CSV table of C-alpha atoms and ligand atoms in Angstrom, one decimal:
chain,number,residue,atom,x,y,z
A,1,MET,CA,87.0,56.1,-223.0
A,2,GLN,CA,89.9,54.2,-225.2
A,3,HIS,CA,91.3,51.9,-222.7
A,4,GLY,CA,87.5,49.7,-222.0
A,5,ASN,CA,87.1,49.9,-225.3
A,6,ASN,CA,90.1,47.9,-226.4
A,7,ILE,CA,89.2,44.9,-224.0
A,8,GLN,CA,85.7,45.6,-224.6
A,9,GLY,CA,87.2,44.4,-228.1
A,10,ILE,CA,88.1,41.0,-226.9
A,11,GLY,CA,84.8,40.5,-225.0
A,12,MET,CA,85.9,40.3,-221.2
A,13,THR,CA,83.3,43.1,-220.7
A,14,SER,CA,80.9,42.3,-223.1
A,15,ALA,CA,77.4,42.4,-222.5
A,16,ARG,CA,77.2,39.0,-222.1
A,17,THR,CA,79.5,38.9,-219.7
A,18,ARG,CA,78.4,41.0,-217.0
A,19,ASP,CA,74.9,40.1,-218.3
A,20,ARG,CA,76.3,36.7,-216.1
A,21,LEU,CA,77.0,38.2,-212.9
A,22,VAL,CA,73.8,39.9,-212.9
A,23,GLU,CA,71.9,36.5,-213.5
A,24,ARG,CA,74.5,34.7,-210.7
A,25,LEU,CA,73.5,37.9,-208.4
A,26,LYS,CA,69.8,37.6,-208.9
A,27,GLN,CA,69.7,33.3,-207.6
A,28,ASN,CA,72.3,34.8,-205.4
A,29,GLY,CA,68.6,37.1,-203.2
A,30,ILE,CA,69.8,40.7,-204.8
A,31,ARG,CA,66.0,41.9,-205.6
A,32,SER,CA,66.3,45.2,-206.9
A,33,ASN,CA,66.8,46.0,-210.2
A,34,ALA,CA,67.5,49.1,-209.7
A,35,VAL,CA,71.0,47.8,-207.8
A,36,LEU,CA,71.4,45.3,-210.5
A,37,GLU,CA,70.9,48.0,-213.2
A,38,GLN,CA,73.8,49.5,-211.5
A,39,ILE,CA,75.7,46.4,-211.1
A,40,ARG,CA,75.5,46.0,-215.4
A,41,ASN,CA,76.3,49.6,-215.8
A,42,VAL,CA,79.3,50.3,-214.1
A,43,PRO,CA,82.8,49.0,-215.7
A,44,ARG,CA,84.0,46.8,-213.5
A,45,HIS,CA,87.2,46.7,-215.0
A,46,LEU,CA,88.7,49.7,-214.7
A,47,PHE,CA,88.1,49.8,-211.1
A,48,VAL,CA,91.2,47.0,-211.1
A,49,ASP,CA,95.1,46.4,-213.3
A,50,GLU,CA,94.9,45.9,-216.1
A,51,ALA,CA,96.3,42.6,-215.4
A,52,LEU,CA,93.3,41.5,-213.8
A,53,ALA,CA,90.4,43.3,-215.6
A,54,SER,CA,89.7,39.7,-217.2
A,55,ARG,CA,88.0,38.9,-213.8
A,56,ALA,CA,86.8,42.2,-212.9
A,57,TYR,CA,83.2,40.3,-213.7
A,58,GLU,CA,83.4,37.4,-211.4
A,59,ASP,CA,81.0,37.6,-207.9
A,60,THR,CA,84.9,38.1,-205.9
A,61,ALA,CA,86.9,40.3,-203.9
A,62,LEU,CA,89.9,41.7,-205.8
A,63,PRO,CA,93.0,43.1,-204.5
A,64,ILE,CA,93.7,46.8,-205.6
A,65,GLY,CA,97.7,47.7,-204.3
A,66,LEU,CA,98.0,49.2,-200.5
A,67,GLY,CA,97.0,46.4,-198.9
A,68,GLN,CA,93.4,46.3,-200.3
A,69,THR,CA,90.7,45.0,-202.4
A,70,ILE,CA,87.7,45.6,-204.3
A,71,SER,CA,84.5,44.1,-202.6
A,72,GLN,CA,82.8,41.7,-204.0
A,73,PRO,CA,80.1,42.5,-206.1
A,74,TRP,CA,77.2,40.1,-204.0
A,75,VAL,CA,78.7,42.3,-201.0
A,76,VAL,CA,78.2,45.8,-202.8
A,77,ALA,CA,74.8,44.8,-204.3
A,78,ARG,CA,73.1,43.7,-200.7
A,79,MET,CA,74.7,46.7,-199.2
A,80,THR,CA,73.5,48.9,-201.4
A,81,GLU,CA,69.8,47.1,-201.7
A,82,ALA,CA,70.2,47.2,-197.8
A,83,LEU,CA,70.7,50.8,-197.2
A,84,LEU,CA,68.5,51.9,-200.2
A,85,ASP,CA,65.0,49.5,-199.4
A,86,GLY,CA,62.1,52.2,-198.7
A,87,PHE,CA,65.1,54.8,-198.8
A,88,THR,CA,63.5,59.0,-199.2
A,89,GLY,CA,66.7,60.3,-197.9
A,90,GLU,CA,69.4,62.4,-199.5
A,91,SER,CA,72.9,62.2,-198.0
A,92,VAL,CA,75.0,59.2,-197.9
A,93,LEU,CA,78.0,58.9,-195.9
A,94,GLU,CA,80.9,56.7,-197.4
A,95,ILE,CA,83.0,55.1,-194.3
A,96,GLY,CA,85.7,53.2,-197.4
A,97,THR,CA,85.7,54.7,-200.0
A,98,GLY,CA,88.9,52.5,-202.0
A,99,CYS,CA,88.5,52.1,-205.7
A,100,GLY,CA,85.4,54.0,-206.0
A,101,TYR,CA,83.3,51.1,-207.1
A,102,GLN,CA,80.7,50.9,-204.1
A,103,THR,CA,80.6,54.4,-204.6
A,104,ALA,CA,80.0,54.3,-208.2
A,105,VAL,CA,77.4,51.9,-208.3
A,106,LEU,CA,75.8,54.0,-205.4
A,107,ALA,CA,75.9,57.6,-206.9
A,108,PRO,CA,73.0,57.3,-209.6
A,109,LEU,CA,70.9,55.9,-206.5
A,110,VAL,CA,70.8,59.2,-204.5
A,111,ARG,CA,71.0,63.0,-204.7
A,112,LYS,CA,74.6,63.0,-202.8
A,113,ILE,CA,77.9,61.0,-201.3
A,114,TYR,CA,79.8,62.3,-199.0
A,115,THR,CA,83.0,59.7,-198.7
A,116,VAL,CA,85.9,59.3,-197.1
A,117,GLU,CA,89.4,57.1,-197.3
A,118,ARG,CA,91.7,56.9,-194.7
A,119,ILE,CA,94.7,55.9,-197.8
A,120,ARG,CA,95.5,59.0,-199.5
A,121,GLU,CA,96.7,57.0,-202.5
A,122,LEU,CA,93.0,55.7,-203.2
A,123,TYR,CA,91.4,58.6,-202.3
A,124,LEU,CA,93.0,60.5,-205.0
A,125,LYS,CA,92.6,57.6,-208.0
A,126,ALA,CA,89.0,57.1,-206.7
A,127,LYS,CA,88.2,60.9,-207.3
A,128,GLN,CA,89.5,61.1,-211.0
A,129,ARG,CA,88.3,58.0,-212.1
A,130,LEU,CA,84.7,59.0,-210.9
A,131,ARG,CA,84.9,62.2,-212.4
A,132,GLU,CA,86.6,60.1,-215.5
A,133,LEU,CA,83.0,58.3,-215.5
A,134,ASP,CA,81.4,61.7,-215.5
A,135,ILE,CA,79.8,60.8,-211.7
A,136,TYR,CA,78.8,64.4,-209.9
A,137,ASN,CA,77.3,63.8,-207.1
A,138,VAL,CA,80.3,62.8,-204.7
A,139,GLN,CA,82.1,64.7,-202.6
A,140,PHE,CA,85.8,63.1,-201.0
A,141,ARG,CA,87.6,63.3,-197.9
A,142,PRO,CA,91.1,62.0,-196.5
A,143,GLY,CA,90.7,61.0,-193.0
A,144,ASP,CA,89.6,58.9,-190.5
A,145,GLY,CA,86.1,57.5,-190.5
A,146,TRP,CA,85.7,56.8,-187.3
A,147,GLU,CA,86.2,59.6,-187.3
A,148,GLY,CA,82.6,60.2,-189.4
A,149,TRP,CA,82.4,63.4,-191.7
A,150,PRO,CA,80.6,66.3,-189.4
A,151,LYS,CA,80.5,69.3,-191.4
A,152,TYR,CA,77.8,67.8,-193.8
A,153,ALA,CA,76.1,65.5,-190.9
A,154,PRO,CA,74.0,64.3,-189.4
A,155,TYR,CA,73.5,61.7,-193.5
A,156,ASP,CA,70.0,59.7,-194.1
A,157,GLY,CA,71.9,56.8,-194.7
A,158,ILE,CA,75.7,55.8,-194.0
A,159,LEU,CA,77.3,52.9,-194.8
A,160,VAL,CA,80.8,51.3,-194.0
A,161,ALA,CA,82.8,49.2,-196.4
A,162,ALA,CA,85.5,47.9,-193.2
A,163,ALA,CA,85.0,46.2,-190.0
A,164,ALA,CA,85.4,46.9,-186.7
A,165,PRO,CA,84.4,44.9,-183.3
A,166,GLU,CA,81.6,48.3,-182.9
A,167,VAL,CA,79.5,50.5,-184.8
A,168,PRO,CA,81.8,54.3,-184.3
A,169,GLN,CA,80.1,56.3,-181.4
A,170,LYS,CA,80.8,59.0,-183.8
A,171,LEU,CA,79.0,57.8,-186.9
A,172,LEU,CA,75.7,57.0,-184.4
A,173,GLU,CA,75.7,60.4,-183.9
A,174,GLN,CA,75.7,61.8,-187.7
A,175,LEU,CA,73.2,59.2,-188.2
A,176,ALA,CA,69.6,61.5,-189.2
A,177,PRO,CA,66.1,60.2,-187.5
A,178,GLY,CA,64.7,58.0,-190.1
A,179,GLY,CA,67.9,57.3,-191.5
A,180,ARG,CA,70.0,53.9,-191.4
A,181,LEU,CA,73.2,52.4,-191.1
A,182,ILE,CA,74.8,49.3,-192.8
A,183,MET,CA,77.7,48.2,-191.5
A,184,PRO,CA,80.3,45.1,-190.9
A,185,VAL,CA,80.6,44.2,-187.4
A,186,GLY,CA,82.8,42.3,-185.3
A,187,PRO,CA,85.8,40.5,-185.4
A,188,ALA,CA,88.5,39.4,-188.5
A,189,GLY,CA,87.2,36.5,-191.1
A,190,ARG,CA,83.7,36.5,-189.3
A,191,GLN,CA,81.3,39.3,-189.3
A,192,ASP,CA,78.0,39.9,-189.0
A,193,LEU,CA,76.4,42.7,-192.1
A,194,ILE,CA,74.1,44.8,-189.5
A,195,MET,CA,71.7,47.0,-189.8
A,196,VAL,CA,71.1,50.5,-187.7
A,197,THR,CA,68.0,52.3,-187.7
A,198,ARG,CA,67.5,55.8,-186.1
A,199,ASP,CA,64.3,56.7,-185.0
A,200,ASN,CA,65.2,60.0,-182.8
A,201,ASP,CA,67.4,58.7,-179.8
A,202,HIS,CA,66.2,55.4,-180.5
A,203,TYR,CA,68.1,53.2,-182.4
A,204,GLU,CA,67.4,49.6,-183.4
A,205,GLN,CA,70.2,46.6,-185.1
A,206,VAL,CA,68.7,43.9,-187.7
A,207,SER,CA,71.5,41.7,-188.9
A,208,LEU,CA,72.0,41.3,-192.5
A,209,GLY,CA,74.2,38.2,-192.0
A,210,ALA,CA,77.3,36.8,-192.1
A,211,VAL,CA,80.0,38.8,-194.7
A,212,SER,CA,84.0,39.4,-194.9
A,213,PHE,CA,85.8,42.9,-194.9
A,214,VAL,CA,89.1,44.2,-194.5
A,215,PRO,CA,89.5,46.0,-190.9
A,216,LEU,CA,88.6,49.7,-189.9
A,217,VAL,CA,91.9,50.9,-188.6
A,218,LYS,CA,91.6,53.5,-185.9
A,219,GLY,CA,93.7,57.2,-186.6
A,220,LYS,CA,95.2,58.5,-190.0
B,301,SAH,N1,84.2,50.4,-201.2
B,301,SAH,C1,85.7,49.4,-201.5
B,301,SAH,C2,85.7,48.6,-200.6
B,301,SAH,C3,87.1,49.0,-199.9
B,301,SAH,S1,87.4,47.9,-198.5
B,301,SAH,C4,85.0,49.2,-203.0
B,301,SAH,O1,84.3,49.5,-203.3
B,301,SAH,O2,85.8,47.9,-203.4
B,301,SAH,C5,87.8,49.6,-197.3
B,301,SAH,C6,88.5,50.7,-197.4
B,301,SAH,O3,88.2,51.0,-196.2
B,301,SAH,C7,89.7,50.8,-197.8
B,301,SAH,O4,90.2,51.7,-199.0
B,301,SAH,C8,90.6,51.3,-196.7
B,301,SAH,O5,91.9,51.8,-197.0
B,301,SAH,C9,89.7,52.1,-196.0
B,301,SAH,N2,89.4,52.4,-194.4
B,301,SAH,C10,90.0,51.3,-193.3
B,301,SAH,N3,90.1,51.9,-192.4
B,301,SAH,C11,89.4,53.5,-193.0
B,301,SAH,C12,88.8,54.3,-191.7
B,301,SAH,N4,89.1,54.5,-190.6
B,301,SAH,N5,88.8,55.6,-192.2
B,301,SAH,C13,88.5,55.7,-193.5
B,301,SAH,N6,88.5,54.2,-194.0
B,301,SAH,C14,89.5,53.3,-193.9
């Protein structure tokens, strides 16, 4: 990719820069080698504005326009690791595609991703970006994630990249028996990343620690 190579020439996206990020994530408790490998592989600088490319491999959230952010790499790694730990399923529903970074990290690790984004411009850009990166096992949809995506339900995994006061009922319904859902829950600024596992009609919830996300907005 021309754009990437140009930037690579001046070292901001060099192997060493990426290795430093991976080291940092390890120090901060990320254990999954498959996930760390993906953090190393996915060119995060292509998911942010060129003006921010030099900061793309810092472990920090960055603005992507329209009031939204690209998630912090640690958060993406933690959510992916939690989703995939012991995961034997095939399909994952993602709510909040944003720029598509989390989608790109997860895509090679599962069979199929269905991803929903309410801001049309972000949806279009993410779709194009992932195609440019030769990622083909993702189906995109503009729409309201509170409704999930009934058409392809149930999902073995559900990953929500925006926070709400509670887990939307529709998402719990669209989770397959044996499946798991990862989502930040709580008020702005002090949310808890939770994991819900479903065993037929029984749902169990555990906390994975404090996080901070943009809100899951209601409606289109
Ligand atoms: N996954 C992204 C981060 C996304 S930030 C990454 O890898 O960086 C959260 C995203 O959720 C934003 O793009 C926002 O527009 C979207 N969002 C918020 N409410 C939503 C809703 N109800 N349905 C779908 N997407 C929503």
